[in-house]
PDB file of C-alpha atoms and ligand atoms in Angstrom:
ATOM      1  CA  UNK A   1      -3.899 -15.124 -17.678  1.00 72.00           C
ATOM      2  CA  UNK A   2      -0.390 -13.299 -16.995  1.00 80.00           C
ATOM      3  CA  UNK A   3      -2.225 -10.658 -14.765  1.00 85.00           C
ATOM      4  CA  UNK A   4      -3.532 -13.763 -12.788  1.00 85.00           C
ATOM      5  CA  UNK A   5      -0.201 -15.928 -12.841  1.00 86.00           C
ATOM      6  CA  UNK A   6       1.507 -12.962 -11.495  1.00 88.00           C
ATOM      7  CA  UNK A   7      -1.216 -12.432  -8.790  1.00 86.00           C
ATOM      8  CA  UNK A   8      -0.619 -15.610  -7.219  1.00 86.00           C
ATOM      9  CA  UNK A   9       2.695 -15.755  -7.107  1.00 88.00           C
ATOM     10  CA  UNK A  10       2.918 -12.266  -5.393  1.00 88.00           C
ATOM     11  CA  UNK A  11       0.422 -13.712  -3.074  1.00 87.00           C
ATOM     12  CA  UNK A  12       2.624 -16.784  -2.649  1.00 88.00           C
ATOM     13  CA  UNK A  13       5.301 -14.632  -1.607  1.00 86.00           C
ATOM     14  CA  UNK A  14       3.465 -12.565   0.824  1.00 84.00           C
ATOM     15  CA  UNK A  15       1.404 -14.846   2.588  1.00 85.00           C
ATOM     16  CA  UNK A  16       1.825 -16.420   6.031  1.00 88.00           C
ATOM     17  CA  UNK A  17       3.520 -20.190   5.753  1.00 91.00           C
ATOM     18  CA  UNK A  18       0.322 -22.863   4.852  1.00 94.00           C
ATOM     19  CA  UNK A  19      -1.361 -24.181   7.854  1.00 92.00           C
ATOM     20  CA  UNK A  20      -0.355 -27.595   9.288  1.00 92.00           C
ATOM     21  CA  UNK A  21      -3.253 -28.447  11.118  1.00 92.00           C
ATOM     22  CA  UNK A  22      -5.848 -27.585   8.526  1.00 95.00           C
ATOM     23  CA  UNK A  23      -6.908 -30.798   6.928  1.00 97.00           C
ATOM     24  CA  UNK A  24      -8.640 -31.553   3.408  1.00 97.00           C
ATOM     25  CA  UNK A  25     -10.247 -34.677   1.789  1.00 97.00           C
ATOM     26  CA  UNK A  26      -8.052 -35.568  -1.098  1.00 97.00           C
ATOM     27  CA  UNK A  27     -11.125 -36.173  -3.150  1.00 96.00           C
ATOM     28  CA  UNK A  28     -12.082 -32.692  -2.631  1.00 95.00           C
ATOM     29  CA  UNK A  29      -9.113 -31.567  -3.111  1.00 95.00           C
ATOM     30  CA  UNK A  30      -9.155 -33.393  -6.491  1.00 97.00           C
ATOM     31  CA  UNK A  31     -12.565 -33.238  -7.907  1.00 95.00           C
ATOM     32  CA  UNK A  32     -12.194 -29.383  -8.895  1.00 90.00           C
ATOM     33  CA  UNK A  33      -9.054 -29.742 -10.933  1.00 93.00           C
ATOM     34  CA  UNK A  34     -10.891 -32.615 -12.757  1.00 96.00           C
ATOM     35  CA  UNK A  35     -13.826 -30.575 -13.502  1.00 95.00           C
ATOM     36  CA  UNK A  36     -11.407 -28.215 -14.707  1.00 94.00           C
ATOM     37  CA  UNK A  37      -8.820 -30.643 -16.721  1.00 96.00           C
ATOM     38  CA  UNK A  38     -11.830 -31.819 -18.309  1.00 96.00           C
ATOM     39  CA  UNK A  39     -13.303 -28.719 -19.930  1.00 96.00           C
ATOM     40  CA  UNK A  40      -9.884 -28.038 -20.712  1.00 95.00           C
ATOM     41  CA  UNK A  41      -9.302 -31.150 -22.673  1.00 97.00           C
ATOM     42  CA  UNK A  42     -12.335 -30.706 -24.994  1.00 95.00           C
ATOM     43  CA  UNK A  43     -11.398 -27.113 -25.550  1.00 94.00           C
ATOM     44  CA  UNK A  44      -8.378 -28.246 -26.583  1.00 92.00           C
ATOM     45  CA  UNK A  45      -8.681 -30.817 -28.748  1.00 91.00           C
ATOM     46  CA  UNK A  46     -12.089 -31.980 -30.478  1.00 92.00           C
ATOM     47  CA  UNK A  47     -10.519 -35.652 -29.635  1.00 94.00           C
ATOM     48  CA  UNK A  48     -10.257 -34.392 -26.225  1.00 96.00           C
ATOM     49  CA  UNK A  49      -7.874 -36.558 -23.921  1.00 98.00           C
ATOM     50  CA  UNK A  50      -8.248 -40.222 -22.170  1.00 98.00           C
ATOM     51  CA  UNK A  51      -8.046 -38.998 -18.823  1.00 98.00           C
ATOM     52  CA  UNK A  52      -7.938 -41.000 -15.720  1.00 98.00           C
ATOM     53  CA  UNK A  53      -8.216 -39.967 -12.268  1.00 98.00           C
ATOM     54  CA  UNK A  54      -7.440 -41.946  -9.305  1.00 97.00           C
ATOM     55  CA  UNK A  55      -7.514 -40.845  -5.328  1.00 97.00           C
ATOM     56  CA  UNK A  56      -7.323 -42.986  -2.211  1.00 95.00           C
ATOM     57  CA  UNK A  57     -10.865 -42.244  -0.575  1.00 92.00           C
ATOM     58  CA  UNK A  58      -9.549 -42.220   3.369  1.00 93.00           C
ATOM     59  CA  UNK A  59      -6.432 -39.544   2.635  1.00 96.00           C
ATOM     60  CA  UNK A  60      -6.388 -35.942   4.531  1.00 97.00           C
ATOM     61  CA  UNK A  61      -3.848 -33.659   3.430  1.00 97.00           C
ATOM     62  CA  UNK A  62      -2.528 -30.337   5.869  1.00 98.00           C
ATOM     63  CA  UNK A  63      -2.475 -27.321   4.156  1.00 97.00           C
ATOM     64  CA  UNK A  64      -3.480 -24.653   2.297  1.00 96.00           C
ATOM     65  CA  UNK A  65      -6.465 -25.605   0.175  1.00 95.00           C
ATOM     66  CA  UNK A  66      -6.537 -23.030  -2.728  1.00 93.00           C
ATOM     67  CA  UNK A  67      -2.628 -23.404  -3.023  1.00 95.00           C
ATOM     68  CA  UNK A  68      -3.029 -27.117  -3.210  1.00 96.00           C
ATOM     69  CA  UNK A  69      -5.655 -26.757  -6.169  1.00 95.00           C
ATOM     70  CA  UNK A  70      -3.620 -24.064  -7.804  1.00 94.00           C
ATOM     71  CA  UNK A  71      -0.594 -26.528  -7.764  1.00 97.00           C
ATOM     72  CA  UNK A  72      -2.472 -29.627  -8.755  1.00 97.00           C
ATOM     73  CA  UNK A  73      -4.652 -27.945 -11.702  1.00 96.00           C
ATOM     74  CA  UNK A  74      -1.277 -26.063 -12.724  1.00 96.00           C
ATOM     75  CA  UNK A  75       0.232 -29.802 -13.235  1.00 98.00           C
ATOM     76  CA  UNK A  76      -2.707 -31.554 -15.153  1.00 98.00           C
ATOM     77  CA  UNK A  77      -3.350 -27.746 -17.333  1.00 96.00           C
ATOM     78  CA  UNK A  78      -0.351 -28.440 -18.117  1.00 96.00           C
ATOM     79  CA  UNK A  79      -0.546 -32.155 -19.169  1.00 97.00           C
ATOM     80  CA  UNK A  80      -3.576 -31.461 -21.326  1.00 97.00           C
ATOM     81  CA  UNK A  81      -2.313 -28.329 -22.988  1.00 95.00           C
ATOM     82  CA  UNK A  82       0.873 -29.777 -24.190  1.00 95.00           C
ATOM     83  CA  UNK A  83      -0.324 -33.812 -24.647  1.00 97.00           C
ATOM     84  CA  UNK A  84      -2.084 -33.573 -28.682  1.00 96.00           C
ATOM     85  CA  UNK A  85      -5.949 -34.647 -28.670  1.00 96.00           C
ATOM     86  CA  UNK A  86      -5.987 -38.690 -28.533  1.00 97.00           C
ATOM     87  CA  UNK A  87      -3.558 -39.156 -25.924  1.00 98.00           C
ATOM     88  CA  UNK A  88      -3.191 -39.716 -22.268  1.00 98.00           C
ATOM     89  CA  UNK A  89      -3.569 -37.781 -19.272  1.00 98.00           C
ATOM     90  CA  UNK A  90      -3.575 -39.725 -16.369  1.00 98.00           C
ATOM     91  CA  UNK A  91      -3.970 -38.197 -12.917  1.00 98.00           C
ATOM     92  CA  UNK A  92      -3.154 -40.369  -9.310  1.00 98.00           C
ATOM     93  CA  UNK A  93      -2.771 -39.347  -5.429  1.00 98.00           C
ATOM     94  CA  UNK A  94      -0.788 -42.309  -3.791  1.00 97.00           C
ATOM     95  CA  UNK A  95       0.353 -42.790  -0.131  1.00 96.00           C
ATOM     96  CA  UNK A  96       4.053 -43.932  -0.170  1.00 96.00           C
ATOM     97  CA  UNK A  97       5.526 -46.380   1.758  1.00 96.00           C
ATOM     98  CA  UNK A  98       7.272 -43.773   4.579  1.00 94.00           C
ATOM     99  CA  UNK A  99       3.701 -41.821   5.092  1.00 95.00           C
ATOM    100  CA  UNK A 100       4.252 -39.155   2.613  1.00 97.00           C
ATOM    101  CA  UNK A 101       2.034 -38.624  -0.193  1.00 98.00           C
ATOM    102  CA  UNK A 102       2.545 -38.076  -3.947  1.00 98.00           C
ATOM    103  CA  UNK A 103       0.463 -36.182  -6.537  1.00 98.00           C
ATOM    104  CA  UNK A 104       1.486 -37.155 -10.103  1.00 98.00           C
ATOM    105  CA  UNK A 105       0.498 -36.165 -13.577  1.00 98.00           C
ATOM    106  CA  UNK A 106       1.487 -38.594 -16.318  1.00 98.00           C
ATOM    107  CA  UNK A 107       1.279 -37.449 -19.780  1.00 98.00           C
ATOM    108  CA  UNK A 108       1.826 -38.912 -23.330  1.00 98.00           C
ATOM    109  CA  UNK A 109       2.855 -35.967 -24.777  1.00 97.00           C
ATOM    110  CA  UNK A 110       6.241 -34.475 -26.792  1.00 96.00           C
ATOM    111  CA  UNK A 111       8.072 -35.056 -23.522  1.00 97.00           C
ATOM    112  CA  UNK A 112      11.076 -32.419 -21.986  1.00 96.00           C
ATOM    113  CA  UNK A 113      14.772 -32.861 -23.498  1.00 95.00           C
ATOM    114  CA  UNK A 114      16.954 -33.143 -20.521  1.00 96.00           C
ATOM    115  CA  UNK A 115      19.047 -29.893 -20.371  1.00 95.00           C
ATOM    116  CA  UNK A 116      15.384 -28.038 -20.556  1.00 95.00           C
ATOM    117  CA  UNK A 117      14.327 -29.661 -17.181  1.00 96.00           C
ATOM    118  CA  UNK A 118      16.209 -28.017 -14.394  1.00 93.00           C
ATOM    119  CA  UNK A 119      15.152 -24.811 -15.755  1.00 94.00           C
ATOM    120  CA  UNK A 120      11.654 -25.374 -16.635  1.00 94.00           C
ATOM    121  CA  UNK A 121      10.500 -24.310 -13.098  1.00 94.00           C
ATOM    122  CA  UNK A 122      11.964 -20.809 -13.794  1.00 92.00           C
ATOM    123  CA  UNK A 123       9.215 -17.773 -14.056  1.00 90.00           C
ATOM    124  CA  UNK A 124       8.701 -17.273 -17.750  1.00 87.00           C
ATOM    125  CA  UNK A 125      10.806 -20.410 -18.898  1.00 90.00           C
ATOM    126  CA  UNK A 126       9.576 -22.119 -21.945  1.00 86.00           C
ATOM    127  CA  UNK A 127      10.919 -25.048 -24.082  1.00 89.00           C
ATOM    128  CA  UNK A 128       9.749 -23.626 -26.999  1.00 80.00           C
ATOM    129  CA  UNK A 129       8.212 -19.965 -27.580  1.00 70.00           C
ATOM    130  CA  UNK A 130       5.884 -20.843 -30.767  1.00 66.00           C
ATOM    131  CA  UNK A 131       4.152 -23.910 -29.245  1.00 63.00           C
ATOM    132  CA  UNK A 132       3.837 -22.138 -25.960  1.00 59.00           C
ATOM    133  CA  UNK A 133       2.121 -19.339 -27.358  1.00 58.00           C
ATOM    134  CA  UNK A 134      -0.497 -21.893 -29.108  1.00 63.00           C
ATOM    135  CA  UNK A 135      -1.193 -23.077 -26.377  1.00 66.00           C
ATOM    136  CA  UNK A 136      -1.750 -20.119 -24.274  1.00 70.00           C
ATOM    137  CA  UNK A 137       0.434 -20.463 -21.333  1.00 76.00           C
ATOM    138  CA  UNK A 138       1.951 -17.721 -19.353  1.00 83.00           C
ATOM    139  CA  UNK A 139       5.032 -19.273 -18.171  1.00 87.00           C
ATOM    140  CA  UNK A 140       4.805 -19.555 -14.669  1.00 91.00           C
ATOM    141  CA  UNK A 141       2.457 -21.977 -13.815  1.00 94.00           C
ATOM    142  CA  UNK A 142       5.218 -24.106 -12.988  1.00 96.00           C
ATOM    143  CA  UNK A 143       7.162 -21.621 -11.144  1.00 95.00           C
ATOM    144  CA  UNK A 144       3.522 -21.844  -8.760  1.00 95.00           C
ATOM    145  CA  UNK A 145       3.514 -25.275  -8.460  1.00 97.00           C
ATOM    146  CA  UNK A 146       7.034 -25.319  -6.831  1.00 96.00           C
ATOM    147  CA  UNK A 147       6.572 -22.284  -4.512  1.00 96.00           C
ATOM    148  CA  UNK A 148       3.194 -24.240  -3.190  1.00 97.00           C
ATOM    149  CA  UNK A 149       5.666 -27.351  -3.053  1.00 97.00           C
ATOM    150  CA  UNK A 150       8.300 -25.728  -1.219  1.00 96.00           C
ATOM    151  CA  UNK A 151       5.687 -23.969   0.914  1.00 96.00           C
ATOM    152  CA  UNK A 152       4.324 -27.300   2.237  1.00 97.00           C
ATOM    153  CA  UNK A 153       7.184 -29.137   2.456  1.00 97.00           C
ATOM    154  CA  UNK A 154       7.073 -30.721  -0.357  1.00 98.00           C
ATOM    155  CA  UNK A 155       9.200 -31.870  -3.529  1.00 97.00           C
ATOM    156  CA  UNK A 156       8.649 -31.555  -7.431  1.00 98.00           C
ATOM    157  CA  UNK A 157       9.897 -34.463  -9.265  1.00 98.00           C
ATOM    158  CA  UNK A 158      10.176 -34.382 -12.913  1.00 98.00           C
ATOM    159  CA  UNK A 159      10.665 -36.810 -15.078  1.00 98.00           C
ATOM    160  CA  UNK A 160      10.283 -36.846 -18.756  1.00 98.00           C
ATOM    161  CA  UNK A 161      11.119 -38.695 -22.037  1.00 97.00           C
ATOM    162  CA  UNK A 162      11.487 -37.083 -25.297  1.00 96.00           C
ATOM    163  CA  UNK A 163       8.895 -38.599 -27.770  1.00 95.00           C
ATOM    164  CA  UNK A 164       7.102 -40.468 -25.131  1.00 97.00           C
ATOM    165  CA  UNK A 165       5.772 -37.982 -22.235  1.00 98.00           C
ATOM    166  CA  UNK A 166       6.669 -36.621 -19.291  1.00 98.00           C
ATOM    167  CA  UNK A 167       5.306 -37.058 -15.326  1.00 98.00           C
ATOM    168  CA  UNK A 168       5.437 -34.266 -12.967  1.00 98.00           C
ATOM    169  CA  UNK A 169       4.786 -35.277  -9.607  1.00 98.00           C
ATOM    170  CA  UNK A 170       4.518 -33.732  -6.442  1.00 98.00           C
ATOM    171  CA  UNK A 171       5.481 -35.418  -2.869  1.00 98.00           C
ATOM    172  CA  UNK A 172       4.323 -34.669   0.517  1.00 98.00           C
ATOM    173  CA  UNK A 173       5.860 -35.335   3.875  1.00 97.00           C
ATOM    174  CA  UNK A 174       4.183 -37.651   5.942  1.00 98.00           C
ATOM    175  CA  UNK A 175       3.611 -34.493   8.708  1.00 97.00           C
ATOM    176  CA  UNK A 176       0.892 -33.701   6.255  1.00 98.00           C
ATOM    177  CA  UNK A 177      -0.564 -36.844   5.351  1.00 98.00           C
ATOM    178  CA  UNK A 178      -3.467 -38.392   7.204  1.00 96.00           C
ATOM    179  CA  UNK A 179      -5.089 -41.788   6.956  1.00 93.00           C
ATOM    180  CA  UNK A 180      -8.683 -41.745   8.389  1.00 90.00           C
ATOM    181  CA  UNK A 181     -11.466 -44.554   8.274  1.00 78.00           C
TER     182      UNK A 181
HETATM  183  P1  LIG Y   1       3.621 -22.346 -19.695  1.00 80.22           P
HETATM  184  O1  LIG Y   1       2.666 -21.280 -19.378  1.00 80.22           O
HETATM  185  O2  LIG Y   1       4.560 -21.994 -20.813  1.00 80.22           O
HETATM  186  O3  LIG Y   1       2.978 -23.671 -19.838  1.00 80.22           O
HETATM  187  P2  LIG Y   1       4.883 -23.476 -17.318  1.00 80.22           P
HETATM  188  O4  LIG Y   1       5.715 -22.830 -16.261  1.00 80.22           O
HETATM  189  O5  LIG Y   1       3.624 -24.153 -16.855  1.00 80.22           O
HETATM  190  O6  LIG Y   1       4.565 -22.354 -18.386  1.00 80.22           O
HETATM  191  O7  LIG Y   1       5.769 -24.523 -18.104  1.00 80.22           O
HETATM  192  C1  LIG Y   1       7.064 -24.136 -18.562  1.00 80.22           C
HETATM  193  C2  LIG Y   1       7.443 -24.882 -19.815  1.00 80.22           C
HETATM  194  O8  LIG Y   1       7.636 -26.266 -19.497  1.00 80.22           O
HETATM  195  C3  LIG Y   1       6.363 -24.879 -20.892  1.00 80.22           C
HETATM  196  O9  LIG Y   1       6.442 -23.748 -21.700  1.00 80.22           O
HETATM  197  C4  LIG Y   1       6.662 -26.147 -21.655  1.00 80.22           C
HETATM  198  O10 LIG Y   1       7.705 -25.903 -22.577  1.00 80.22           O
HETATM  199  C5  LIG Y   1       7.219 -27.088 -20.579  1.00 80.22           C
HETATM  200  N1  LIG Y   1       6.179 -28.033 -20.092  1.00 80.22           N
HETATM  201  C6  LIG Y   1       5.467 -27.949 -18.943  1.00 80.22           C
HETATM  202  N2  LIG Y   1       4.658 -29.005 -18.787  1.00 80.22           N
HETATM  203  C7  LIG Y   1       4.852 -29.813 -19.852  1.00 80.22           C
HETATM  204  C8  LIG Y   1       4.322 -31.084 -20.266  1.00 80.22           C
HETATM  205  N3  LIG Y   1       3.409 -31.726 -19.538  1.00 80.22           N
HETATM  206  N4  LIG Y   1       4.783 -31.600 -21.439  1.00 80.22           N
HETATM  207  C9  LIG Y   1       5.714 -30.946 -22.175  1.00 80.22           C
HETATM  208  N5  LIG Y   1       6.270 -29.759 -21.836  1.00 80.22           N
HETATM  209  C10 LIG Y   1       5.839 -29.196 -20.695  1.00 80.22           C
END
């Protein structure tokens, strides 16, 4: 919902920096934007989506914990809402080699054009107006997920190809990654 989209953002804005001490289990973290992607998917689409989900179990992430799930079910809404029923959506947390982390969101969907992708991140930026409104966006969900990036430190990567997909990923400093047995 706009009203909603709007909400958070405002929120966003207003709201004291996320907290770097405050640590959350990546599989928490995860599980409620797979319950979520999910339901989505089989709203969508009687096919639904072949979805995949994959998360380290031992990785703690600092932050803010409704921002993170915002960001990360923004990403795979996303994913499912564009991809057609049938095709992928797969969903991964890795730790990279420096200590960060990075969220990504591959898709098999109608991919980004190029000169569309630096702007896609703009509030109410859409590729194209008729699908968006079938699929019942409001336009700034990605606009969210790079506030909450930029908020924690963090960077949106984007990378797409025309015909084949696109992968959105988000990637963490290693100040706010934490390995734990
Ligand atoms: P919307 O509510 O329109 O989805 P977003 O800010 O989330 O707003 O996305 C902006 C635009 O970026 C979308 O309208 C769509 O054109 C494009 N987009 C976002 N994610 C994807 C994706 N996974 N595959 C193809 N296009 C995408």
């Amino acid at each position: 919902l706009l009203v909603n989209d709007l909400l958070t953002l405002s929120r966003l804005e207003g709201s004291p920096m996320p907290s770097a001490t405050d640590w959350h289990s990546l599989t928490e973290l995860t599980m409620d934007c797979e319950r979520e992607g999910m339901a989505l998917s089989s709203l969508m689409s009687p096919l639904g989506h072949v979805m995949s989900f994959v998360v380290p179990p031992d990785l703690y992430l600092a932050g803010a914990q409704s921002e993170l799930v915002s960001a990360m079910s923004n990403l795979v809404s996303n994913a499912v809402r564009y991809t057609p029923g049938g095709g992928r959506v797969d969903v991964a947390w890795q730790q990279l080699p420096e200590g960060g982390a990075e969220f990504s969101v591959t898709d098999s969907g109608p991919g980004i054009a190029p000169e569309h992708i630096p702007r896609i991140t703009e509030r109410f930026y859409r590729v194209d107006r008729s699908r968006a409104r079938e699929t019942g966006g409001t336009g700034l969900g990605l606009a969210i997920v790079k506030h909450v990036a930029q908020r924690h430190g963090a960077e949106l990567h984007i990378h797409s190809v025309l015909g084949k997909g696109s992968c959105f990923a988000i990637r963490l400093p290693a100040s706010r990654v934490q390995r734990r047995a």
